[in-house]
CSV table of C-alpha atoms and ligand atoms in Angstrom, one decimal:
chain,number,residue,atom,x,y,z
A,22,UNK,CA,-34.4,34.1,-97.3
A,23,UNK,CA,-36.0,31.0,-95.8
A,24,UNK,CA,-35.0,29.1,-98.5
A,25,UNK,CA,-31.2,29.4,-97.7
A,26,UNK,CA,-31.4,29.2,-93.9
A,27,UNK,CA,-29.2,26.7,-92.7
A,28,UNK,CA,-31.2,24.7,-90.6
A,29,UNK,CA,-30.4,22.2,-89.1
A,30,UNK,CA,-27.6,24.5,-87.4
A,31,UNK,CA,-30.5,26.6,-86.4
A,32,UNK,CA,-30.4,27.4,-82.3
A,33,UNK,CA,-32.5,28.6,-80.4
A,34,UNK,CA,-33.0,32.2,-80.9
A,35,UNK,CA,-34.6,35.2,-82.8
A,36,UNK,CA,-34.8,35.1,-86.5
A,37,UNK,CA,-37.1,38.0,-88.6
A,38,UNK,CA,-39.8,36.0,-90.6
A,39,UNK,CA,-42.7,37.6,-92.5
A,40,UNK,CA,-46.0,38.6,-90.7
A,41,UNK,CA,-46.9,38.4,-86.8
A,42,UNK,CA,-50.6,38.7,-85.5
A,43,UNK,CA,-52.0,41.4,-82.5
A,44,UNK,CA,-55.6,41.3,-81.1
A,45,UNK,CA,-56.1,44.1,-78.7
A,46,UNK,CA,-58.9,44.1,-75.8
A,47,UNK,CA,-60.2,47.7,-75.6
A,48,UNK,CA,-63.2,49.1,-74.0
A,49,UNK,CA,-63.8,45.9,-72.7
A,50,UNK,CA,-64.0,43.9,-75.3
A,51,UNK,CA,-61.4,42.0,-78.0
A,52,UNK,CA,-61.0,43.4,-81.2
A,53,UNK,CA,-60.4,41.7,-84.7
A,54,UNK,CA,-57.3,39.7,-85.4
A,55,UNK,CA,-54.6,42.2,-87.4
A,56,UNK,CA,-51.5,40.7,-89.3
A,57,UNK,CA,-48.9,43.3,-88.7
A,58,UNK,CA,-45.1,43.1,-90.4
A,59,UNK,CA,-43.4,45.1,-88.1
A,60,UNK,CA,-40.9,43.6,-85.6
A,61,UNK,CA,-41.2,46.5,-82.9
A,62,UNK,CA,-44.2,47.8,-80.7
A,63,UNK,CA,-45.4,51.1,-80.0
A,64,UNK,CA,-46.5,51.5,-76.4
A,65,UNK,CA,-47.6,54.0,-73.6
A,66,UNK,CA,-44.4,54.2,-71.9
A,67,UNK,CA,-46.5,54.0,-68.7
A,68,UNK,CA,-48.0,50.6,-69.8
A,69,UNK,CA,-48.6,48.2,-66.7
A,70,UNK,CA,-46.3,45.4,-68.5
A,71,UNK,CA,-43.5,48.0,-68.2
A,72,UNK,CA,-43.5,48.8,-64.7
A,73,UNK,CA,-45.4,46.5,-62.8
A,74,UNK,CA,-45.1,43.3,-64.8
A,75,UNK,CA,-48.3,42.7,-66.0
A,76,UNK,CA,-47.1,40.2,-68.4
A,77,UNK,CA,-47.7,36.8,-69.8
A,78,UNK,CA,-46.5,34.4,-72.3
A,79,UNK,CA,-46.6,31.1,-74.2
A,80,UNK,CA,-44.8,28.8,-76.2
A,81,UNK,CA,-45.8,26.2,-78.5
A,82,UNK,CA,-44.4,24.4,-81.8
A,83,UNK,CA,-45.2,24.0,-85.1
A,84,UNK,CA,-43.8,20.9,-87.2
A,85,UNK,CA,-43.3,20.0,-90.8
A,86,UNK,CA,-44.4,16.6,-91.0
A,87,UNK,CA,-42.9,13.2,-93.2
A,88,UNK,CA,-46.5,13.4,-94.7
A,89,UNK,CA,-46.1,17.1,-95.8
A,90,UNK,CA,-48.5,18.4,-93.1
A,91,UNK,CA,-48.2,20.8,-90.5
A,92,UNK,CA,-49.0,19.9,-86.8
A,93,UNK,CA,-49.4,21.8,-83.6
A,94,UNK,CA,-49.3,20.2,-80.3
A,95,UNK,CA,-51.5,20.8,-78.1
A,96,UNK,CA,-52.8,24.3,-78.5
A,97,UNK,CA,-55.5,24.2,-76.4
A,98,UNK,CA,-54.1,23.3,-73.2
A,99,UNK,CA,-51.3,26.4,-73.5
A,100,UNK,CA,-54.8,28.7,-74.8
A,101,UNK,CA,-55.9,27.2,-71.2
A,102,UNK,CA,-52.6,27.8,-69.6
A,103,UNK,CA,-52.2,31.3,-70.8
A,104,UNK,CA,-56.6,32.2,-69.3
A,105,UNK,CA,-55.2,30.5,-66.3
A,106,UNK,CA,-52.4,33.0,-65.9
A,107,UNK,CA,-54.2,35.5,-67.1
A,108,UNK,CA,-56.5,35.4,-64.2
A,109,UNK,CA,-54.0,35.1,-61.6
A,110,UNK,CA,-52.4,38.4,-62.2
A,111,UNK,CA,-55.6,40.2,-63.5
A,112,UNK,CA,-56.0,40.5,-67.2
A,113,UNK,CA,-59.0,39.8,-69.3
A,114,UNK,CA,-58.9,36.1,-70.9
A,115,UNK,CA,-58.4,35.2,-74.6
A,116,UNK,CA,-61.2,33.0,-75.7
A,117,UNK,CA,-59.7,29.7,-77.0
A,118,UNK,CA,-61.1,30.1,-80.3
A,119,UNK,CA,-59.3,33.0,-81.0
A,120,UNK,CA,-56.4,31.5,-79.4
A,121,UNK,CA,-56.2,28.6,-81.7
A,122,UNK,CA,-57.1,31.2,-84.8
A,123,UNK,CA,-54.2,33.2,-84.4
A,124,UNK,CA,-52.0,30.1,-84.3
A,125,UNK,CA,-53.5,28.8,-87.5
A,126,UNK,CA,-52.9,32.7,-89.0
A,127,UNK,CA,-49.5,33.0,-87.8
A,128,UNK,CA,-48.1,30.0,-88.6
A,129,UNK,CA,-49.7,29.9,-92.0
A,130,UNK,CA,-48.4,33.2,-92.9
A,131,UNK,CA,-45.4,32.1,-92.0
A,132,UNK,CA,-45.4,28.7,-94.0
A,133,UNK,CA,-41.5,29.0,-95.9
A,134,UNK,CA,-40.2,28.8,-92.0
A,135,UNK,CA,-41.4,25.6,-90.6
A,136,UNK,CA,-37.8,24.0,-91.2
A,137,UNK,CA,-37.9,20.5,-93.6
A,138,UNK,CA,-38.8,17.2,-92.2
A,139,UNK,CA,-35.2,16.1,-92.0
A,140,UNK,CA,-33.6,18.9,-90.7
A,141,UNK,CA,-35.5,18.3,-86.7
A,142,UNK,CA,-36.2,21.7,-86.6
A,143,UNK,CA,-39.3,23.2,-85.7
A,144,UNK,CA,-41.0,26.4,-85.9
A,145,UNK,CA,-41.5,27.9,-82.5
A,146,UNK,CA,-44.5,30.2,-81.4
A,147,UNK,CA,-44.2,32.7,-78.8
A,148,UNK,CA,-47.5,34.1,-78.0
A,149,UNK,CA,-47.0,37.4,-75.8
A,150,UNK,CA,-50.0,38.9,-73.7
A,151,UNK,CA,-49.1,42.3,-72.4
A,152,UNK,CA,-51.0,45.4,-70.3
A,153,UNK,CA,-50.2,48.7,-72.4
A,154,UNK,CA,-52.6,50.8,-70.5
A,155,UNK,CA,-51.2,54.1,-69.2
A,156,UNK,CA,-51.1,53.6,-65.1
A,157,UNK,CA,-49.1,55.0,-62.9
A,158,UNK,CA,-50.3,53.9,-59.3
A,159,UNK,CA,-50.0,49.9,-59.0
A,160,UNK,CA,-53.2,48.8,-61.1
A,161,UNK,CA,-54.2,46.4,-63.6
A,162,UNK,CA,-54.1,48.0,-66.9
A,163,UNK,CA,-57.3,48.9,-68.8
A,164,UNK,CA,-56.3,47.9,-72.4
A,165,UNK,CA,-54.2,44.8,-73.3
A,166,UNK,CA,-52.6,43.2,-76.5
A,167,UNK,CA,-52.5,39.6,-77.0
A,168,UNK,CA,-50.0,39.0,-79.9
A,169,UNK,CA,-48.1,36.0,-81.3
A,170,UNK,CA,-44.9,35.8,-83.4
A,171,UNK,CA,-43.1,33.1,-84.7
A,172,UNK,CA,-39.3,32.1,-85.4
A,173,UNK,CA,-37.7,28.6,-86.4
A,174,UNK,CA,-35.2,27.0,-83.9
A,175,UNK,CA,-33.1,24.0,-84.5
A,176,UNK,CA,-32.9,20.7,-82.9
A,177,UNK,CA,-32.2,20.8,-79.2
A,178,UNK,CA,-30.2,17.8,-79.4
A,179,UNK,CA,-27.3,18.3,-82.1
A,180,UNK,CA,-25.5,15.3,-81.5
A,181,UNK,CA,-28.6,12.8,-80.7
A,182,UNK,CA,-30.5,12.6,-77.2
A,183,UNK,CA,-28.3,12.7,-74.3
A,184,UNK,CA,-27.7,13.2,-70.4
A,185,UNK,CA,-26.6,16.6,-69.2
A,186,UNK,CA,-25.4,17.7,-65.2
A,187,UNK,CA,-27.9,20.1,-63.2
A,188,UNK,CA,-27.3,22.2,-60.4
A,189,UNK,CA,-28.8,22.7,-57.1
A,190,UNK,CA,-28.9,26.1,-56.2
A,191,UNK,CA,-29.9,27.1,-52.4
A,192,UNK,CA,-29.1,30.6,-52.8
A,193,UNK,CA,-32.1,31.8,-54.9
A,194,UNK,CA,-35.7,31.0,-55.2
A,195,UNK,CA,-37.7,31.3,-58.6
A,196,UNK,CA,-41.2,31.3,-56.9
A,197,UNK,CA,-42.6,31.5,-53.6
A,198,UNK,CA,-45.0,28.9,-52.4
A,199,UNK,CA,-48.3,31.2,-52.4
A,200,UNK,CA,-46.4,32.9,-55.5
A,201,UNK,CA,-46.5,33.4,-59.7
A,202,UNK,CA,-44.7,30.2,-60.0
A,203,UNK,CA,-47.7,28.7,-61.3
A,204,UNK,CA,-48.1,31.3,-63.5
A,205,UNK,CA,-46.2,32.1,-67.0
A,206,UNK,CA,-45.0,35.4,-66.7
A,207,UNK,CA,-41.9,36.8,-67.6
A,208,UNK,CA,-41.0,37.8,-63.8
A,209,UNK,CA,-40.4,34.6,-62.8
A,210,UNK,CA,-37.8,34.4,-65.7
A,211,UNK,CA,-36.2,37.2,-64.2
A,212,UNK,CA,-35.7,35.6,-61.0
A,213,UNK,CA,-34.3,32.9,-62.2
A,214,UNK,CA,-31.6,34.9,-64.4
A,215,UNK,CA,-28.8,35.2,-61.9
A,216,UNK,CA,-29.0,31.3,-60.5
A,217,UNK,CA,-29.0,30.2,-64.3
A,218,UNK,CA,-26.2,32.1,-65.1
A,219,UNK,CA,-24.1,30.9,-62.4
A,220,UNK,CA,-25.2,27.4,-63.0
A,221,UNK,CA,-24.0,27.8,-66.8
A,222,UNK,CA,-20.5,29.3,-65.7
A,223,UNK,CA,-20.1,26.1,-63.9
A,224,UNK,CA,-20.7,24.1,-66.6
A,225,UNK,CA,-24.2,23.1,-65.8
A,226,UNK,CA,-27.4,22.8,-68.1
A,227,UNK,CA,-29.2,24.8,-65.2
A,228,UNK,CA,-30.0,25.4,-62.1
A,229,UNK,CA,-32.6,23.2,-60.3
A,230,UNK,CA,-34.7,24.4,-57.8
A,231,UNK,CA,-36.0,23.0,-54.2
A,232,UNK,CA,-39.3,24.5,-52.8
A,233,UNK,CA,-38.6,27.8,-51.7
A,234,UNK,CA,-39.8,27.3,-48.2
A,235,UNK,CA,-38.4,24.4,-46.8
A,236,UNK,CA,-35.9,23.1,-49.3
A,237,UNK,CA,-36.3,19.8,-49.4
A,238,UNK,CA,-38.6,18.9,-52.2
A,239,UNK,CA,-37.7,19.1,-55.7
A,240,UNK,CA,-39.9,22.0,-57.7
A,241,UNK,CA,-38.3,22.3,-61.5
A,242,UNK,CA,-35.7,22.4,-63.5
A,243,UNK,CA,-34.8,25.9,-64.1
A,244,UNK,CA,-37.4,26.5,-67.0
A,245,UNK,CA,-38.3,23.1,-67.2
A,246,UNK,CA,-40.5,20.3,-65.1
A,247,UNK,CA,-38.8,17.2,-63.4
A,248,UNK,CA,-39.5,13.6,-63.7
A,249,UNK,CA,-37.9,11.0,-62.2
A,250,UNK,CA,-38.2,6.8,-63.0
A,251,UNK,CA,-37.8,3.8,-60.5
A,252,UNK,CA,-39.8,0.4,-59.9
A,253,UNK,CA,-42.0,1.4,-63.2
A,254,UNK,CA,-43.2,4.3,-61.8
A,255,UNK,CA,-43.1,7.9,-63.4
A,256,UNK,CA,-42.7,10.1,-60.7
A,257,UNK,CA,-43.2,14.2,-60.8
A,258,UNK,CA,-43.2,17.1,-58.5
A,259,UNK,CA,-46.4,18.2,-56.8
A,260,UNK,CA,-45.9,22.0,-55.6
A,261,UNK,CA,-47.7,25.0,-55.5
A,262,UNK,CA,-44.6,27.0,-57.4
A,263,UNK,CA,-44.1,25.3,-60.7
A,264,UNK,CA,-45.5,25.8,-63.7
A,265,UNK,CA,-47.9,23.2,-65.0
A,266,UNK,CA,-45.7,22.1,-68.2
A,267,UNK,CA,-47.8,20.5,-70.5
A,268,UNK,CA,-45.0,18.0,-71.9
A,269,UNK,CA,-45.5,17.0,-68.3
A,270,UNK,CA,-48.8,16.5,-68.5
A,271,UNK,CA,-48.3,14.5,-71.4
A,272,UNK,CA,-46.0,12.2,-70.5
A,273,UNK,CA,-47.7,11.1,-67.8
A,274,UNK,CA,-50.7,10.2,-69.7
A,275,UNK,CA,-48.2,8.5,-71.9
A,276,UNK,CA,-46.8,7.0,-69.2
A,277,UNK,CA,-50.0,5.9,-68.4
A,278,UNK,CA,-50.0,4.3,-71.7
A,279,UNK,CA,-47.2,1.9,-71.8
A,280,UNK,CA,-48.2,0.8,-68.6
A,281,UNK,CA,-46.6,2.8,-66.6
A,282,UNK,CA,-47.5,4.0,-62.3
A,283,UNK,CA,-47.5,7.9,-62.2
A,284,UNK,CA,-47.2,9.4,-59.1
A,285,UNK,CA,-47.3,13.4,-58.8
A,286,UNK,CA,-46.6,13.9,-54.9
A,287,UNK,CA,-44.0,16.3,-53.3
A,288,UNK,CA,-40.6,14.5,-53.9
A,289,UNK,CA,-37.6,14.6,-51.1
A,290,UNK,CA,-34.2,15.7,-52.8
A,291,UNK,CA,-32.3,13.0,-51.3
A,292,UNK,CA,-34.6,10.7,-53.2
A,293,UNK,CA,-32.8,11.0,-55.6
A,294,UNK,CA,-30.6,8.3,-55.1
A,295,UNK,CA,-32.9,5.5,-55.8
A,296,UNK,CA,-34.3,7.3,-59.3
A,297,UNK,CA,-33.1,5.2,-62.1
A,298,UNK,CA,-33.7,7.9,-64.8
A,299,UNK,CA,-34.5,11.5,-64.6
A,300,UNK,CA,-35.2,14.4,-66.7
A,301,UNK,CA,-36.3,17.4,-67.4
A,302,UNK,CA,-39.4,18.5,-69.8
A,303,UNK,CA,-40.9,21.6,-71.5
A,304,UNK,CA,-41.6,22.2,-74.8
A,305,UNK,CA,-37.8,23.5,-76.2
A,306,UNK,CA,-36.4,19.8,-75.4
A,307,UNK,CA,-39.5,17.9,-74.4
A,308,UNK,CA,-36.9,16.0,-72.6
A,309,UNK,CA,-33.8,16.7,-71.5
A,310,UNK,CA,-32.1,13.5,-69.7
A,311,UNK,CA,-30.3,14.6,-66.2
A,312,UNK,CA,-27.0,12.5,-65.9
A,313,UNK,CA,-26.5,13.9,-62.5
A,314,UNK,CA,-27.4,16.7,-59.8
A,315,UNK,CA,-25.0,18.5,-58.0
A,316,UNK,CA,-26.6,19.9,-54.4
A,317,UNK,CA,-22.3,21.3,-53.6
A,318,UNK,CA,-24.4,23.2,-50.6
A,319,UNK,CA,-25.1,20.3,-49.3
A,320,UNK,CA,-22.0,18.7,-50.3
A,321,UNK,CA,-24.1,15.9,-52.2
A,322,UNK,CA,-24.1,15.0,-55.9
A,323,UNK,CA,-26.5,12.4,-57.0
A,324,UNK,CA,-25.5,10.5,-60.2
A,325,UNK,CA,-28.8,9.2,-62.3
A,326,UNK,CA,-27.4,8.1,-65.5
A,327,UNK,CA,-24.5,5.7,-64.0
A,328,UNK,CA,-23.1,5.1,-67.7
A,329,UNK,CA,-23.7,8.2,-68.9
A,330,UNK,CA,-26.6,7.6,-71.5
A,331,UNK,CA,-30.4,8.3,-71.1
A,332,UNK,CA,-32.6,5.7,-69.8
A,333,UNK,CA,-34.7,2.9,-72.0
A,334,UNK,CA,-38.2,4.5,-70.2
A,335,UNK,CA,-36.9,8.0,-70.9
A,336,UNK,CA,-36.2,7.0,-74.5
A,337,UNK,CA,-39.4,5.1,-75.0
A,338,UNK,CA,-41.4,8.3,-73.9
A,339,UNK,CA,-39.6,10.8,-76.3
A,340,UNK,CA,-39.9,8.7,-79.2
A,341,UNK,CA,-43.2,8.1,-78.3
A,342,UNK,CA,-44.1,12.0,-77.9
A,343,UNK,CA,-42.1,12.7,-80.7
A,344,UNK,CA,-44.0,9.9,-82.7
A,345,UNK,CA,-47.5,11.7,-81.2
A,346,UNK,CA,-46.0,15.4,-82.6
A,347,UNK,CA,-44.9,14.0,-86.2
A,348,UNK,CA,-48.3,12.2,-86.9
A,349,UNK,CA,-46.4,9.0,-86.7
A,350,UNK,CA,-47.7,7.4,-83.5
A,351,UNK,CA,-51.7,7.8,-83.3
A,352,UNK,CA,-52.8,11.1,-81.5
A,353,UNK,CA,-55.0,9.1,-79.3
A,354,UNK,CA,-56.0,11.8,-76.8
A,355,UNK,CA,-56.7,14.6,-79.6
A,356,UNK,CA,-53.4,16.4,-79.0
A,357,UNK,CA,-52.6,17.4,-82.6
A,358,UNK,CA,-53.6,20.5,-84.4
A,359,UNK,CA,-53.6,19.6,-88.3
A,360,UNK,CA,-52.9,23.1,-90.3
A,361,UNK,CA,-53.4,22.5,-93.9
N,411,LIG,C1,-42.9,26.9,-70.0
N,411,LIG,C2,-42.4,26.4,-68.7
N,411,LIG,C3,-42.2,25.0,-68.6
N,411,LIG,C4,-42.5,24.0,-69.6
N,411,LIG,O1,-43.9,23.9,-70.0
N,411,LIG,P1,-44.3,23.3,-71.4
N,411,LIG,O2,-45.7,23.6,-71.5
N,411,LIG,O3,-44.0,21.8,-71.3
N,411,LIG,O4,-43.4,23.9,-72.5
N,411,LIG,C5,-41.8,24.5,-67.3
N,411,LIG,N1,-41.4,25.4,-66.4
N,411,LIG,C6,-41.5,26.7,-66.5
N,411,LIG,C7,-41.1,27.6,-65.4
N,411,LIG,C8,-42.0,27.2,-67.7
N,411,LIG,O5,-42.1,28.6,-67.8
């Protein structure tokens, strides 16, 4: 029962709630949103997603607020993110309206998991955009289902915002340059499965990637985008194989905000050693402050957070998206989503 869910202990995986919601493009066209209580799918077993990985996903969060609301950040921008990726490997688009109304529908239905205020858990949303046509010969699919479930995850930090080591790793590549990289689908994830483990067995966070074709710029952090900090300047990857994060995207406007210079331009590894704070940002952590990056191929290891703590500009932007997220800062740009 939700009611007895310990959760501030939560972590971050699966958990059965109530209801999830499925609109299915047919024929050409998208059919009416249906609420569905079953956990499992039935599917062609020669659906495109299957075999040739015609397959997309979001994620997105849902928070109980100190005033008793529910907000959603920025919905629009992943209904945009997931059209964009849609059209890069060939499915038909969601309209953002529809988007937006199965977020509303799924979350609501799932009200009694959006974790308390105190506990700094959060109710996660996983939208899932699959091809289940029948095809056997390497085509896009002709019917899709767009569906979207949800499950509460705890606070990423357990014992309070801190600095974690990442790994270089030279031996795999997530995404070409001319690749999916930009794109969210799942086969990127499975690229990145073997460096990640290995990174983890060493003790690492994750792996952290350098552009596939020349290695020397900085491209993400594992699943997550980079930022570094020096001179008053935000500074982030520009590359053809990451995938816009739209924590990113916010924190640079934020950093716009407090004054801040942003620069998004390709960024040399061994830059590295002048950054005075680094992290890494998506939508699990929204940031995850790097202490230091190994590069043991290069036999380099570049220390960020000299006493071991995040930065002041680092912790001035996460309280100040976190602020933005809770209602307690004022949503300047429009971000929030208000469910009541
Ligand atoms: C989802 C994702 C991110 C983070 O994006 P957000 O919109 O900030 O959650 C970063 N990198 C990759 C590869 C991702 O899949």
């Amino acid at each position: 029962m939700a009611d007895t869910l310990d959760w501030s202990n939560l972590g971050f995986g699966y958990r059965k709630t109530d209801y999830n919601v499925r609109c299915y493009w047919r024929d050409g066209k998208w059919g009416e949103i249906e609420v569905s209580s079953e956990e499992t799918l039935n599917i062609h077993m020669a659906a495109t997603c299957l075999h040739y990985g015609q397959e997309a996903f979001e994620g997105l969060k849902a928070y109980r607020c100190k005033d008793g609301k529910i907000r959603v950040f920025r919905p629009q921008a992943n209904a945009e993110r997931l059209q964009h990726t849609c059209r890069g490997i060939l499915m038909p688009e969601l309209p953002t309206e529809t988007f937006l109304e199965m977020v509303k529908k799924v979350v609501k239905l799932n009200e009694r998991f959006i974790p308390p205020y105190e506990s700094g858990a959060s109710l996660y949303i996983r939208p899932l955009f699959i091809g289940i046509g029948a095809q056997v010969g390497v085509r896009p699919a002709t019917e899709y289902l767009c569906m979207m479930f949800v499950t509460p995850v705890g606070p990423y930090f357990k014992g309070g915002f801190a600095t974690t080591p990442y790994v270089v790793t030279r031996k795999y590549d997530r995404s070409a340059p001319l690749g999916t990289g930009i794109y969210k689908v799942g086969g990127n994830y499975a690229a990145s499965l073997l460096a990640n483990k290995n990174a983890h067995d060493l003790g690492y966070s994750c792996e952290f990637y350098l552009d596939a074709k020349e290695k020397k710029y900085i491209d993400e952090a594992g699943a997550a985008n980079f930022f570094g900090i020096k001179n008053n300047t935000y500074i982030t990857p520009k590359s053809t194989s990451i995938l816009p994060s739209i924590t990113n995207n916010s924190l640079m406007q934020i950093a716009r905000d407090l004054g801040l210079n942003v620069e998004q331009r390709p960024v040399p590894i061994e830059e590295l050693e002048t950054m005075e704070e680094a992290g890494a940002c998506g939508t699990a952590a929204v940031i995850s402050p790097i202490s230091r990056i190994d590069d043991p191929d290069a036999g380099k290891s570049y220390v960020i957070a000299k006493n071991g703590t995040p930065g002041p500009i680092s912790e001035k932007l996460y309280k100040t998206i976190r602020g933005i997220q809770y209602g307690e800062i004022e949503d300047k740009h429009g971000w929030v989503m208000i469910l009541d």
